[in-house]
Coordinates of C-alpha atoms in Angstrom, one line a residue:
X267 CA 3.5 -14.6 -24.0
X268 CA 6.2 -14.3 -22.0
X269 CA 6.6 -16.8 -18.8
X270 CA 8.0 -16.6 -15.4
X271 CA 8.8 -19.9 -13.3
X272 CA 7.1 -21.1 -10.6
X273 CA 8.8 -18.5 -7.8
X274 CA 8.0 -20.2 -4.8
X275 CA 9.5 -23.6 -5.9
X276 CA 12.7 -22.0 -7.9
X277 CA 13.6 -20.3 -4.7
X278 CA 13.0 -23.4 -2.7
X279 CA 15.7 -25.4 -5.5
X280 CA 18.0 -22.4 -4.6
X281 CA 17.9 -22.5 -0.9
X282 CA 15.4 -25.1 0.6
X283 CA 17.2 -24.9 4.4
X284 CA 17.1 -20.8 4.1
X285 CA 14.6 -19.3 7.0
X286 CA 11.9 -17.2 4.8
X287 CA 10.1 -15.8 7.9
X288 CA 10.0 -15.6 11.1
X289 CA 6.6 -15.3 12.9
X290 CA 7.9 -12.8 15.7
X291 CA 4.8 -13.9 17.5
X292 CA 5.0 -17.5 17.8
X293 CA 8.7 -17.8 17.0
X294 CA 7.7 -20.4 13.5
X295 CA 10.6 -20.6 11.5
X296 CA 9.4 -21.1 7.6
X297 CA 11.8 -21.9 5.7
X298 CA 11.7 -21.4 1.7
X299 CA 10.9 -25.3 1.7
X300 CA 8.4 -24.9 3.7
X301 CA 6.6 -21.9 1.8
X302 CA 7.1 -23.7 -1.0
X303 CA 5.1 -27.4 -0.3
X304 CA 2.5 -25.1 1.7
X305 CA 1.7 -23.1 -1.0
X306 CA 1.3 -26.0 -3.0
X307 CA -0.9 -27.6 -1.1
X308 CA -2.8 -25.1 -0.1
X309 CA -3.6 -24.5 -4.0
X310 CA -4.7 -27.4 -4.8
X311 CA -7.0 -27.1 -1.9
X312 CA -8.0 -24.2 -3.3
X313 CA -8.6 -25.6 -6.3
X314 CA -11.2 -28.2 -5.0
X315 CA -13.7 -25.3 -3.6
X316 CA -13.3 -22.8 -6.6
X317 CA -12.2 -23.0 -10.2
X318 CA -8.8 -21.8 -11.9
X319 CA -9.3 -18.5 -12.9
X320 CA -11.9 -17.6 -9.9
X321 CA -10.9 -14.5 -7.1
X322 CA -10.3 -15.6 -4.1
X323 CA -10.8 -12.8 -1.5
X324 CA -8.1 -12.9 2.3
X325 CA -8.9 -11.8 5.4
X326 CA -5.6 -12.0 7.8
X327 CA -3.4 -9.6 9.9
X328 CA 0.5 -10.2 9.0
X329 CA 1.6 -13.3 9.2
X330 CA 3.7 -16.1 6.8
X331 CA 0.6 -17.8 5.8
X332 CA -0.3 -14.7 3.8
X333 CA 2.3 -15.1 1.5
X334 CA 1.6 -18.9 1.2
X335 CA -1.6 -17.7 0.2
X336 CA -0.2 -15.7 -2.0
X337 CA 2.0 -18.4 -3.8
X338 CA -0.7 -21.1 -3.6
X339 CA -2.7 -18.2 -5.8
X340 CA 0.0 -18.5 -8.5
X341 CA 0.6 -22.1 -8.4
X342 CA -3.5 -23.0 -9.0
X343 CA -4.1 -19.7 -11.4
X344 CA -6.9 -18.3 -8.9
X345 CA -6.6 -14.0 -7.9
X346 CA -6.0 -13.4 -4.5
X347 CA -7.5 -10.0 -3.1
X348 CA -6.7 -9.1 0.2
X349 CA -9.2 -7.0 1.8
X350 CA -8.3 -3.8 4.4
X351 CA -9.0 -5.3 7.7
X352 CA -9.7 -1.8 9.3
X353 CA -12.6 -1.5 7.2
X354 CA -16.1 -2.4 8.6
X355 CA -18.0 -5.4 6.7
X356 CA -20.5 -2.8 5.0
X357 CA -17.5 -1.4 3.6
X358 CA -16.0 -4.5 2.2
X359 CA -19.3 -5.6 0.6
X360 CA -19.1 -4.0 -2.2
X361 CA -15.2 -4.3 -2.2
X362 CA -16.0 -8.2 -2.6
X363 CA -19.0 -7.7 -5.2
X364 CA -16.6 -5.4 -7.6
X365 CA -14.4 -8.5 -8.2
X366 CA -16.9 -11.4 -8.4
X367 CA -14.9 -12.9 -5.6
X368 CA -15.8 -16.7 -5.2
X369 CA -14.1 -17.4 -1.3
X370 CA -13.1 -15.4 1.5
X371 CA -9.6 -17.1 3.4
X372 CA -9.3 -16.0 6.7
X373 CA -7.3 -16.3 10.0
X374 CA -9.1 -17.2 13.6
X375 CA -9.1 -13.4 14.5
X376 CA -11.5 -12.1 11.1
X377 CA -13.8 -15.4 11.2
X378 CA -16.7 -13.6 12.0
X379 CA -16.5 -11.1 9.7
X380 CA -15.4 -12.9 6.7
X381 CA -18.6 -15.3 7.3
X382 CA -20.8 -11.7 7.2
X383 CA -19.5 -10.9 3.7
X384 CA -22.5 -14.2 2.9
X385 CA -19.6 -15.6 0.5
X386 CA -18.1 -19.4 1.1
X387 CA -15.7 -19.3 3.8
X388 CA -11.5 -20.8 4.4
X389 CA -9.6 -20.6 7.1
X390 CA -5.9 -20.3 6.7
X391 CA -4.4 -23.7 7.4
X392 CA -2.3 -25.6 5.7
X393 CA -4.2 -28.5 4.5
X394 CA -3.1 -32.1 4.5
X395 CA -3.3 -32.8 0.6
X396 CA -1.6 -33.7 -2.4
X397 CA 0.6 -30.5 -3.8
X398 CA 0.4 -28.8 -7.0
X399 CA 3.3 -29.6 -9.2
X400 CA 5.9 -26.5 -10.1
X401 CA 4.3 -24.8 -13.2
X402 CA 5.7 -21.6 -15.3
X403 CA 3.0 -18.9 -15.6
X404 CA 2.3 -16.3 -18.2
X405 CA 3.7 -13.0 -16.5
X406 CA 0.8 -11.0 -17.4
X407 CA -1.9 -12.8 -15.7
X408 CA -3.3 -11.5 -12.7
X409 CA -1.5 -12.8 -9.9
X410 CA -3.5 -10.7 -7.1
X411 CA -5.0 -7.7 -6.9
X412 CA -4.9 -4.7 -4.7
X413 CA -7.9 -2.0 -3.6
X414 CA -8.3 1.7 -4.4
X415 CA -10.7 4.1 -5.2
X416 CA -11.1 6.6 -7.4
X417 CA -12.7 10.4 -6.6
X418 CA -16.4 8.5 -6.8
X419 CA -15.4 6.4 -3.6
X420 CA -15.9 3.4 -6.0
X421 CA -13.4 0.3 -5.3
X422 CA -10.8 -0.4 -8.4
X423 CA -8.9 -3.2 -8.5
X424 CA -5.5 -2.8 -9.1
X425 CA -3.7 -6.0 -11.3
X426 CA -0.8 -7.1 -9.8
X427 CA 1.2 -9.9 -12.3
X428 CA 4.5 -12.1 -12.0
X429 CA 6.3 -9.1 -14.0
X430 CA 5.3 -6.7 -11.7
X431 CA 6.7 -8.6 -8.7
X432 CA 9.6 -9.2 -10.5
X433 CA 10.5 -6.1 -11.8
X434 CA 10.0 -4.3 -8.7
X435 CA 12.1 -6.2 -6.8
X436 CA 14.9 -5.5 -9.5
X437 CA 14.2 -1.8 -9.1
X438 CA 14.1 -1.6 -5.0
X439 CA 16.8 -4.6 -4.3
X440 CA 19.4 -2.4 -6.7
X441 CA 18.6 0.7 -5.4
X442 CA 18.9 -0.5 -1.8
X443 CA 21.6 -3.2 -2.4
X444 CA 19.4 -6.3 -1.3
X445 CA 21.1 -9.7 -0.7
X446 CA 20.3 -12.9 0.9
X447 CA 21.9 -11.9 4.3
X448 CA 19.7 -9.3 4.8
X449 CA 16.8 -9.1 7.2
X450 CA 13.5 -7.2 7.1
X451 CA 10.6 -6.9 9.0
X452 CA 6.9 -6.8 7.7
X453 CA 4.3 -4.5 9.7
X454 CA 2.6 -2.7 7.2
X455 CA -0.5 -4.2 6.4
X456 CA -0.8 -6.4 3.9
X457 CA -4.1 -4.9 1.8
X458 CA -1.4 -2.5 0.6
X459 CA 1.4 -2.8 -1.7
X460 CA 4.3 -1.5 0.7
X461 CA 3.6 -4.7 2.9
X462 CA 3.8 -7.0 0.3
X463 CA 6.6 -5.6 -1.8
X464 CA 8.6 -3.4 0.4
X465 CA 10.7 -5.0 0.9
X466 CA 9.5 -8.8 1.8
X467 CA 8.9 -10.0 -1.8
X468 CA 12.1 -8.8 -2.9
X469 CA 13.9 -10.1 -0.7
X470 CA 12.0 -13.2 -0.5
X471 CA 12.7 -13.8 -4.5
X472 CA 16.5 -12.8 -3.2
X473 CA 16.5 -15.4 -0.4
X474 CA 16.4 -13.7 2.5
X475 CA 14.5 -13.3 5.6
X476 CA 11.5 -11.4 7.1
X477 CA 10.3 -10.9 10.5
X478 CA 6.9 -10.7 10.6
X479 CA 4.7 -8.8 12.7
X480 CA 1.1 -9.2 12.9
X481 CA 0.8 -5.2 13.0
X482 CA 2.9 -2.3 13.8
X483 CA 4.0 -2.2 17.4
X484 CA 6.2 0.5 18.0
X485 CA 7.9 -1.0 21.2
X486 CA 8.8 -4.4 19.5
X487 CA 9.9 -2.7 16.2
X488 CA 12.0 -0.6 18.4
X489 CA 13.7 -3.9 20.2
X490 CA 13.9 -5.8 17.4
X491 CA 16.6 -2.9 15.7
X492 CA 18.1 -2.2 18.8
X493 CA 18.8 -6.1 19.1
X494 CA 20.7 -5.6 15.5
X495 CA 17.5 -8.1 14.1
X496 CA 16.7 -5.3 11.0
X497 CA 19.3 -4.5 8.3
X498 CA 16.9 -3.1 5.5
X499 CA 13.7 -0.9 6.8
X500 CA 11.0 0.4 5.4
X501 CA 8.5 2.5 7.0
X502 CA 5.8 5.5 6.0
X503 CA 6.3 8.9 7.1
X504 CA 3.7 7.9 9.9
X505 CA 6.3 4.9 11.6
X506 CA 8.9 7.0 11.4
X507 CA 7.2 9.9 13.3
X508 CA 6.2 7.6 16.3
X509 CA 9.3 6.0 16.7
X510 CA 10.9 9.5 17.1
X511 CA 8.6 9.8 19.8
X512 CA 11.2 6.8 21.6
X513 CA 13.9 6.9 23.3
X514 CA 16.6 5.5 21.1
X515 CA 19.4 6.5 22.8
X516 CA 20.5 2.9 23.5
X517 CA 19.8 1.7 19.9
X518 CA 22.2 2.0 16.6
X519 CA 20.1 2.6 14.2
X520 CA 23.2 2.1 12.4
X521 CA 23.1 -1.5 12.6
X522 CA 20.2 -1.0 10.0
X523 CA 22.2 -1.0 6.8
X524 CA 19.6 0.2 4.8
X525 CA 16.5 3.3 5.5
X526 CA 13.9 4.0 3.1
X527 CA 10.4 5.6 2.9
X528 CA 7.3 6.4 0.6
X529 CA 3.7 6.7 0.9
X530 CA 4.2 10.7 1.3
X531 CA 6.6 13.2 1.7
X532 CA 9.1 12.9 4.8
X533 CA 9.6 16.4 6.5
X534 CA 12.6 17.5 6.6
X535 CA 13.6 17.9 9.7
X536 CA 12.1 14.2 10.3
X537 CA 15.1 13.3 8.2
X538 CA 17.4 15.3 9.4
X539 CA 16.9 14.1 12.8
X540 CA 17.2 10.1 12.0
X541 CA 20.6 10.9 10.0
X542 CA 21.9 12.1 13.0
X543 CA 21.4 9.1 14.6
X544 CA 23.1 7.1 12.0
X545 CA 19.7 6.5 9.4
X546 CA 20.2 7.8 6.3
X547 CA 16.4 8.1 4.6
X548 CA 16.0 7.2 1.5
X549 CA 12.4 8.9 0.4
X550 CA 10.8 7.4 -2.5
X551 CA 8.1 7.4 -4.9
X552 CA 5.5 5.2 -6.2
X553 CA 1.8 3.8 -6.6
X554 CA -0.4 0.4 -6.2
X555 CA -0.5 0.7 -10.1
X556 CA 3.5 0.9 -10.7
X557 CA 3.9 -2.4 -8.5
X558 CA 5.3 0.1 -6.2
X559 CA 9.3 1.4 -6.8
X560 CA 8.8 3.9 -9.6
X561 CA 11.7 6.6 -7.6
X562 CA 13.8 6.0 -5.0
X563 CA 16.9 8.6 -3.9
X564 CA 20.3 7.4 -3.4
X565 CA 21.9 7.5 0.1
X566 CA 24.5 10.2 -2.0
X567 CA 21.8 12.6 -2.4
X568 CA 19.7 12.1 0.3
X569 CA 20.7 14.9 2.5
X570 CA 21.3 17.2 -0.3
X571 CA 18.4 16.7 -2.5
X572 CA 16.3 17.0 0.8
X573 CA 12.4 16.6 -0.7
X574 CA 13.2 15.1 -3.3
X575 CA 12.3 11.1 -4.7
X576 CA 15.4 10.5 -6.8
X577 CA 15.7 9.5 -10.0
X578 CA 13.0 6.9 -12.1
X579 CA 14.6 3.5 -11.0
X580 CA 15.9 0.5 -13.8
X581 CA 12.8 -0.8 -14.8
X582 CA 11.1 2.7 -14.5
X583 CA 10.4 5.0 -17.6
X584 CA 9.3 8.2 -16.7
X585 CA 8.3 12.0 -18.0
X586 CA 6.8 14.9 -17.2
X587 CA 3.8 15.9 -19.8
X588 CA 5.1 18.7 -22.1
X589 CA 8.0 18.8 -20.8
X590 CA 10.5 17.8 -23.1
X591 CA 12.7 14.4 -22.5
X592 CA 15.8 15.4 -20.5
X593 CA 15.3 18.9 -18.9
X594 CA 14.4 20.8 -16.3
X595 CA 10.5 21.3 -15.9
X596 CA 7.5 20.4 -14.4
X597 CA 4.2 18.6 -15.2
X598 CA 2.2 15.3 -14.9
X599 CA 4.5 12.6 -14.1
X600 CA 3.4 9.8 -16.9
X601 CA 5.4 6.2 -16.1
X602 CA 5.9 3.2 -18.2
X603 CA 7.8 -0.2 -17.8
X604 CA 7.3 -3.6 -17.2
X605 CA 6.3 -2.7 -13.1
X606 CA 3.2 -0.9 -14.5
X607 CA 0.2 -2.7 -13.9
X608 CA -2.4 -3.5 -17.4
X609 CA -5.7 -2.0 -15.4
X610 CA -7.9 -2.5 -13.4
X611 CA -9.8 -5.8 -12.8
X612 CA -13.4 -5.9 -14.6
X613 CA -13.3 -2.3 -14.9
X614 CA -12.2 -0.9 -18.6
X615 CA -13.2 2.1 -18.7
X616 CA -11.0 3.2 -15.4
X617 CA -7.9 1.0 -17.6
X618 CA -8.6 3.4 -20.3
X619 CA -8.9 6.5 -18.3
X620 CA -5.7 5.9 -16.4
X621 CA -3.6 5.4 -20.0
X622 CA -2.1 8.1 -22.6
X623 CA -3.1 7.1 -26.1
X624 CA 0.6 6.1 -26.5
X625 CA 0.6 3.9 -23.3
X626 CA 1.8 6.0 -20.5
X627 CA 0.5 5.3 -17.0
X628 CA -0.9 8.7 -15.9
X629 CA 0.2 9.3 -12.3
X630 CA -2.4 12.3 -11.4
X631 CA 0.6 13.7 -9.6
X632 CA 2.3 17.2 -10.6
X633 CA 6.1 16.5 -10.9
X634 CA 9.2 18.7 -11.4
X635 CA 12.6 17.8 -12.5
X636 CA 15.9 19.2 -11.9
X637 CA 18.6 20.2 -14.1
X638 CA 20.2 17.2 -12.6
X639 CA 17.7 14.6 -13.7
X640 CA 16.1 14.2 -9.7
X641 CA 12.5 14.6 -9.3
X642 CA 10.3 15.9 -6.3
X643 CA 6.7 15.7 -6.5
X644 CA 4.4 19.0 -6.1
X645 CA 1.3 18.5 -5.7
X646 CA -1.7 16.1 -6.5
X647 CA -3.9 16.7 -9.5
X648 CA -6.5 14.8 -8.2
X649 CA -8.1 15.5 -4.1
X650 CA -6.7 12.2 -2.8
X651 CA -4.9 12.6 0.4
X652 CA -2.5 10.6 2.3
X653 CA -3.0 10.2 6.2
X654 CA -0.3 7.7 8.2
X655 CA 0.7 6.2 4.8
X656 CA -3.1 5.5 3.6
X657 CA -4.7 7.2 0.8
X658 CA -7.9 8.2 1.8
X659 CA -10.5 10.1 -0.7
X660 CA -13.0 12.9 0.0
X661 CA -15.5 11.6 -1.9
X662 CA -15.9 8.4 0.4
X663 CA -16.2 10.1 3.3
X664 CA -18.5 13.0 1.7
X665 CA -20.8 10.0 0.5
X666 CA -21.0 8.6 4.3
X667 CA -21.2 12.1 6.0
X668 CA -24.5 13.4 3.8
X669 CA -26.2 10.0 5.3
X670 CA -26.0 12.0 8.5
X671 CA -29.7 13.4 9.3
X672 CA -28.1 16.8 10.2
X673 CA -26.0 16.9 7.6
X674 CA -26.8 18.4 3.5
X675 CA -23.8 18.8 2.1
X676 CA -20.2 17.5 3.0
X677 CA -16.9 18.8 1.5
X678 CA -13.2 17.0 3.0
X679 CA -9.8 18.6 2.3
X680 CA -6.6 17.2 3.5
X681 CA -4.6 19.5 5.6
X682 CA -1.3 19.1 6.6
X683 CA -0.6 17.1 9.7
X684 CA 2.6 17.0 12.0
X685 CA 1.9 12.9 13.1
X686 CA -0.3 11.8 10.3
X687 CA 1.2 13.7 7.2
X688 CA -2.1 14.8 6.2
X689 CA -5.8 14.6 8.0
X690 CA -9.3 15.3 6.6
X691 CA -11.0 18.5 7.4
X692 CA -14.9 18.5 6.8
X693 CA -16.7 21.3 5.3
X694 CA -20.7 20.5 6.5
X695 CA -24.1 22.8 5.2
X696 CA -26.7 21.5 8.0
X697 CA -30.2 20.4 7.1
X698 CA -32.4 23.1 7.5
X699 CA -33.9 23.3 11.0
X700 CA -30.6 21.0 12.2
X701 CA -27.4 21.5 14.1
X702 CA -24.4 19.0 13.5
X703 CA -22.4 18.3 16.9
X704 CA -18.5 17.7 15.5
X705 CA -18.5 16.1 18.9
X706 CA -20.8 13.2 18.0
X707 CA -20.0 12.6 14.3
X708 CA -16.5 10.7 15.0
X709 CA -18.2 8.0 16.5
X710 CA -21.2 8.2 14.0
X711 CA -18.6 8.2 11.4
X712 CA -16.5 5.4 12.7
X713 CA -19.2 2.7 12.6
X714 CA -19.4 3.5 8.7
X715 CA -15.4 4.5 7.7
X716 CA -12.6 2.9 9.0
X717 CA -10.3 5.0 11.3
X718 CA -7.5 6.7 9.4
X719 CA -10.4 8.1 6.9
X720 CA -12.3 10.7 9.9
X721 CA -11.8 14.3 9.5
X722 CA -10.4 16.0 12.4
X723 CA -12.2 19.0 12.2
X724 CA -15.1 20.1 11.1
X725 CA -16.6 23.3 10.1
X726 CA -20.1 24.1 9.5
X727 CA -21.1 26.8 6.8
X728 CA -23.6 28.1 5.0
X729 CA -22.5 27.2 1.7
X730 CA -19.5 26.5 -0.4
X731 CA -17.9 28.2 -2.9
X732 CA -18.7 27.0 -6.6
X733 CA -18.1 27.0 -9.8
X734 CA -20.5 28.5 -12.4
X735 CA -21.9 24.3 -12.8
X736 CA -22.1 24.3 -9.2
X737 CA -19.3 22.6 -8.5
X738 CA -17.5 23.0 -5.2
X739 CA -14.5 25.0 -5.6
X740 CA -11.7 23.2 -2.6
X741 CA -8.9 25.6 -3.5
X742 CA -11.1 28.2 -2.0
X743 CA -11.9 26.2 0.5
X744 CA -8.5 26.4 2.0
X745 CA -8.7 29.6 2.7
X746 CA -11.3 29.6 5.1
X747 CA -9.1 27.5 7.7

């Protein structure tokens, strides 16, 4: 068993004065210090509701005392789990049952909700009691845990551990020359890996600052770089899109040392027209089970290697099934490395399904490699798409839609989208003697799904194509749009 410190209170011995966020909305200053006793207390608050060991389920837009939540998590031993705020309460349900969780935290704006879940409730205050002392912890435990679903709609529960954090912020802090003068800012919500570790834990464990934002607001994000406040950025194809829709002629974007993105594929000429302007896009690749950075391009080959995700970064192992080790080719992109996550929470058959025999994480993703060791990724094994940097799957919406009284059968593609990236397109078979208005099933649907999962089109038929099993075959789908 291999241990990692206390990282809270090692990075408050290193710099205790240091500003560790900013809360753009009120204008807190927490320093490292400060994150540091919070977290402790806050723990061993914790830790007089619920047992060591127990899942504690958050309920917060951005904002510092997330990641004192977070620390506070390691310090007492509990599993933090933050749920997707977009998501209605009937779909976090079962989100909470799949993990056993034992308390819901929660900020004034998601009281009432978290007290509909019918678990014991916290809100997210620092508490007035004696901290936790620092305390190593094994780096395989589960520190926290993040949400996705496979093609049955059902929630996994992605382990995140002290190794994971750690060896992603080696692989994104080299590849994008982190230090402790550097300034980010967090928008991207916080249920997701990208808004906890890219790039504020990194750069948190490297003693610098972020600027958090309770959500993305495109005009402040805009000020805030044109005000020099941003030297390393991160955004999804999605942020990037709208703030192209600015006018940034007074802005050096610049000023922004560093530019990177992941979640899906960049267009081209999306990149081409923020180099221009000064922001070289660095497009990446990686998943909630690889902690995220598995690829990241350099700034050399960005423009060059246009479409591609670089090259498997430090901690990263990676190959291409049957492929052999070192050349050209494409296939399944397998990874491995000390970033990977060990499974999924309570679930052991999804941990064993997602392996090789020989211990290879299997990505689901078709990759090809170049003759000069880059790699671009093709296309998705699996039906999953990515609209506005969230992974939505068919199969959850399919499973609402057929609730619909009109509605037999559902089938959802993702098409390409110029804003979004991608966006769902429903194939519907009506109920005999019914009619489904497309009209009236986005708000049907949007009491049930959160936003970014609604088709935007749908298309009634009188049956699918299938397989000989009956299967529907969504290749062939395709071509009926």
């Amino acid at each position: 068993m291999g241990l990692i410190p206390d990282l809270a209170a090692r990075r408050a011995q290193l710099s205790p004065g240091a500003p560790a966020f900013i809360d753009h909305e009120t204008g807190d200053v927490w320093s490292f210090a400060r994150v540091d006793d919070a977290a402790a207390r806050l723990g061993a608050a914790l830790l007089e509701r619920v047992p060591k060991g127990s899942r504690v389920a958050i309920l917060c837009h951005n904002r510092p005392e997330f990641f004192v939540a977070l620390f506070a998590c390691q310090k007492a031993g509990l599993i933090l789990a933050p749920l997707n705020w977009r998501q209605p309460v009937a779909e976090l349900l079962p989100v909470v049952a799949s993990v056993s969780t034992a308390l819901v935290l929660h900020d004034e704006t998601f009281a009432a909700p978290a007290a509909e879940l019918g678990l014991p409730t916290m809100a997210l205050a620092i508490p007035d009691t004696a901290p936790l002392p620092p305390a190593s912890v094994d780096e395989d435990q589960p520190w926290y845990v993040l949400f996705t679903s496979g093609t049955t709609g059902t929630p996994k529960a992605v382990i995140q551990t002290p190794r994971m954090v750690v060896a992603n912020a080696v692989n994104i802090a080299q590849a994008m020359g982190l230090t402790a003068q550097d300034r980010t800012v967090n928008f991207l919500p916080l249920f997701h890996t990208g808004g906890i570790n890219l790039f504020t834990m990194p750069l948190f464990l490297w003693g610098g600052v972020s600027l958090v934002l309770r959500k993305f607001d495109a005009p402040v994000l805009l000020d805030l770089l044109a005000r020099g406040a941003v030297t390393q950025f991160f955004g999804v194809p999605a942020i990037y899109q709208a703030l192209m829709l600015m006018d940034l002629s007074a802005v050096d974007l610049a000023a922004c040392k560093g530019w990177a993105c992941g979640g899906a594929a960049l267009p081209e000429a999306t990149i081409r027209f923020f180099a221009e302007k000064g922001a070289l896009i660095c497009n990446g690749f990686g998943m909630t089970e690889t902690g995220p950075t598995g690829f990241l391009i350099d700034r050399e080959a960005a423009i060059a290697k246009i479409g591609s995700v670089g090259k498997p970064q430090m901690m990263t192992e990676a190959r291409l099934d049957g492929v052999p080790e070192g050349e050209p080719g494409a296939g399944e992109l397998l990874l491995r490395g000390p970033t990977v996550t060990p499974g999924y929470l309570d679930n052991p058959q999804a941990t064993e399904a997602a392996f090789t025999p020989d211990g290879w994480l299997k990505s689901g993703d078709v990759a090809a490699r170049d003759a000069d060791g880059y790699y671009r990724i093709i296309d998705r094994i699996k039906d999953m798409y990515i609209s506005g940097g969230e992974n939505v799957y068919p199969a959850e919406v399919e499973k609402v839609l057929i609730t619909h009284p009109a509605i037999l059968e559902a089938a959802v593609i993702g098409v390409p989208d110029a804003r979004w990236g991608e966006t769902g397109v429903a194939f519907l078979i009506a109920r005999p003697g019914h009619q489904p208005d497309p009209a009236a099933l986005t708000p049907w649907l949007r009491e049930r799904l959160a936003a970014y999962k609604l088709p935007k089109a749908y298309h009634v038929v009188g049956d699918f194509p299938r397989t000989a099993a009956g299967k529907v075959r969504k290749p062939d789908l395709r071509k009926l749009l």
